[in-house]
Coordinates of C-alpha atoms in Angstrom, one line a residue:
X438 CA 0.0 0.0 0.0
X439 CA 2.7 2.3 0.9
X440 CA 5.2 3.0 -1.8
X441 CA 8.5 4.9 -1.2
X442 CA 8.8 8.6 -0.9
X443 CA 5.4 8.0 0.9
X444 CA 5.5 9.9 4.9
X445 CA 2.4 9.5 7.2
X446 CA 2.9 12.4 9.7
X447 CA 1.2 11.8 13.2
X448 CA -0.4 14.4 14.8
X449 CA 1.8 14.1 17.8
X450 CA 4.9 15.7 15.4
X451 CA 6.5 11.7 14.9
X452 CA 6.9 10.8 11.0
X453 CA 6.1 7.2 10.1
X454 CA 9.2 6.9 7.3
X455 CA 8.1 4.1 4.7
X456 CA 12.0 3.6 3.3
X457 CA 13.0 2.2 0.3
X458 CA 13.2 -1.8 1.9
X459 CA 9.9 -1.3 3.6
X460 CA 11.1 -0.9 7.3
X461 CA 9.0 2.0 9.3
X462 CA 11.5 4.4 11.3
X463 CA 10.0 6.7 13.6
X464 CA 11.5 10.4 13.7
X465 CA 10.5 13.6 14.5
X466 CA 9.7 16.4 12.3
X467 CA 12.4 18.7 13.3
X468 CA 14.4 15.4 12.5
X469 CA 13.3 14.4 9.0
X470 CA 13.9 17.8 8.0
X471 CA 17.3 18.5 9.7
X472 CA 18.9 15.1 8.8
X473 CA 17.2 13.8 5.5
X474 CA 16.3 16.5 3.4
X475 CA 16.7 20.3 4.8
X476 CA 20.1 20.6 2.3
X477 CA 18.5 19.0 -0.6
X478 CA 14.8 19.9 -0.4
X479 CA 13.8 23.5 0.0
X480 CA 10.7 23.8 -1.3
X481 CA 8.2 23.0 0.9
X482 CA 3.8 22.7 -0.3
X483 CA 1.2 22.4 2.0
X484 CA -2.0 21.6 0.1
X485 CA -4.8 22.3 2.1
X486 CA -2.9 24.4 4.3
X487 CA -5.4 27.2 5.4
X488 CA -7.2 24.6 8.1
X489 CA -6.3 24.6 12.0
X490 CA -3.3 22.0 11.1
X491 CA -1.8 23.5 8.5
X492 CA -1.7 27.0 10.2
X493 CA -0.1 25.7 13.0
X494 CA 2.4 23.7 10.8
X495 CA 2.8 26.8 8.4
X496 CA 4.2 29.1 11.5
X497 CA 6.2 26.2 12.5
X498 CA 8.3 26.1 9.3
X499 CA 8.2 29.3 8.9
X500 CA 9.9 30.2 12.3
X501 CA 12.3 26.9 12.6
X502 CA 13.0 26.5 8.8
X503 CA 13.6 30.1 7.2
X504 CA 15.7 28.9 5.0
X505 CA 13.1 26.6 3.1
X506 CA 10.6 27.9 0.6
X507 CA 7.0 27.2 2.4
X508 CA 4.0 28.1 0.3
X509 CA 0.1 26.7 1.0
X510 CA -2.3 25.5 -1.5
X511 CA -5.7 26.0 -0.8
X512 CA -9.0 26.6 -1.9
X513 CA -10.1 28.3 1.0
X514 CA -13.8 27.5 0.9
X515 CA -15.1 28.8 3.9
X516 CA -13.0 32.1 3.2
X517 CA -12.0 32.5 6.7
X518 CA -8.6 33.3 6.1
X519 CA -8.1 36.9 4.9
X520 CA -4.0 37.7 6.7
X521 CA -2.1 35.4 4.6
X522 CA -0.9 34.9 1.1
X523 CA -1.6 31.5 -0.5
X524 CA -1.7 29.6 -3.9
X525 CA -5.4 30.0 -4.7
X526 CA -6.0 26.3 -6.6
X527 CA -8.5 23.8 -5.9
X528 CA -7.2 20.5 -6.2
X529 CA -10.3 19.0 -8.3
X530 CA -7.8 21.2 -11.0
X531 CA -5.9 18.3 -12.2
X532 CA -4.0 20.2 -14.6
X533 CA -3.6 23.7 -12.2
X534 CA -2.2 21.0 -9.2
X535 CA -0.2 19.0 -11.5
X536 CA 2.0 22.7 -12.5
X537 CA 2.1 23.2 -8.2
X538 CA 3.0 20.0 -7.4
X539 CA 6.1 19.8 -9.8
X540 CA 7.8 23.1 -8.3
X541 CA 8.6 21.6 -5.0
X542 CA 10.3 18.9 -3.2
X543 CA 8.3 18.1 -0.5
X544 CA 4.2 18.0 -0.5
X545 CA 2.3 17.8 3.1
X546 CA -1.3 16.7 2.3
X547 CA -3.8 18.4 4.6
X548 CA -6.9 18.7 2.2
X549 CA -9.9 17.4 3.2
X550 CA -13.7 18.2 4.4
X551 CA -13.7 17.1 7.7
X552 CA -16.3 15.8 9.9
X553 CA -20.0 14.3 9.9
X554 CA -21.7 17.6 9.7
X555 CA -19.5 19.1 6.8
X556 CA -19.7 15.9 5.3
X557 CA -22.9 15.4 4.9
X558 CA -24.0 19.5 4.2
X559 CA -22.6 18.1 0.7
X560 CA -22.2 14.5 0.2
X561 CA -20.9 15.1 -3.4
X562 CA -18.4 17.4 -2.7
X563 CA -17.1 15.9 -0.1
X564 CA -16.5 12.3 -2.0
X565 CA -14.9 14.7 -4.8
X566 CA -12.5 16.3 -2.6
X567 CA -12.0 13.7 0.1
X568 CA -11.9 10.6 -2.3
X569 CA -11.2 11.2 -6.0
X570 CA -9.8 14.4 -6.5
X571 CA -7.0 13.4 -3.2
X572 CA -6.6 10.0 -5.6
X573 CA -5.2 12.1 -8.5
X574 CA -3.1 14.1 -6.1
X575 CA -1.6 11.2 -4.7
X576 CA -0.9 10.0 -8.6
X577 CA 0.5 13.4 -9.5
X578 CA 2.8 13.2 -6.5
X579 CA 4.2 9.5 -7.6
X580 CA 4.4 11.1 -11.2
X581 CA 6.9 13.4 -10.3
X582 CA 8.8 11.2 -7.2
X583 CA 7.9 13.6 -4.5
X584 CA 8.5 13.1 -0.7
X585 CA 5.0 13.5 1.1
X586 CA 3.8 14.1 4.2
X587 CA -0.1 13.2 4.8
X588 CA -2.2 14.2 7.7
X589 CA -4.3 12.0 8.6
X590 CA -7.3 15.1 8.9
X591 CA -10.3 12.7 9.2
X592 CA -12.3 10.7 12.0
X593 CA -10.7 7.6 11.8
X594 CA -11.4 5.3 14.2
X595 CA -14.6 4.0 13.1
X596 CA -17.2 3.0 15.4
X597 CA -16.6 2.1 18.7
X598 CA -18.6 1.2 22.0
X599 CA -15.7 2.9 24.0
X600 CA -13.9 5.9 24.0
X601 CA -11.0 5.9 21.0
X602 CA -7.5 6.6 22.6
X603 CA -4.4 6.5 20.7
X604 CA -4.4 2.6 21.9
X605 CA -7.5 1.3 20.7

């Protein structure tokens, strides 16, 4: 399922690293950046990047990484954000996204509609953002062998008689 170059970032700032043979390797952010990739990767694109997560990880690099180029991709459907610059492109633009996504070296996935309620305001949109539209994003990203970060910005844990903890 996971191919190289693929990074599953975990809320809690730990990086799952899928190498090249397969094995997982836990690091930190400030690690993955400082010892694989701050020389050689500068470019930095957060897609989806206007939302609570991507804020916070926009001032993060931003104030820790000066040095790297970090730019945010969004939409910004609810237009809630009106103090920050930001590539206006929504990413049902294949061929708009395909242009962004070949100008950097690293691409943090953050797009989604999240939750029940915004879910199901608009099941259609939702399915076309959340599903097939993150589906070509994902191919464009293999097309051109960059390194990816994806939040998981979802409910994930399914139904459950309990309360979900990061155990269950």
């Amino acid at each position: 399922m996971c191919k190289n170059n693929f990074l599953t970032f975990h809320l809690y700032q730990k990086l799952l690293l899928i190498s090249s043979n397969k094995n997982i390797i836990n690091v930190t952010i400030e690690s993955f950046i400082n010892k694989h990739y701050i020389y050689i990767m500068t470019k930095i694109l957060l897609i989806g990047g206007l939302g609570y997560i991507g804020r916070v990880l926009y001032d993060f690099l931003l104030t820790e990484y000066p040095q790297c180029q970090t730019d945010i991709l969004d939409i910004n459907i609810y237009n809630l954000i009106a103090d920050i610059n930001f590539i206006s492109c929504d990413i049902r633009n294949t061929e708009l996204l395909d242009q962004y996504i070949s100008q950097y070296d690293i691409i943090v996935t953050l797009v989604a509609i999240v939750g029940d309620p915004a879910c199901n305001f608009d099941r259609k949109l939702s399915l076309d953002i959340n599903y097939y539209s993150f589906a070509r994003m994902i191919k464009l990203i293999k097309k051109y062998k960059k390194h990816v970060l994806h939040f998981s910005t979802c409910s994930v844990y399914g139904c459950l008689d309990i309360k979900a903890t990061e155990q269950s």
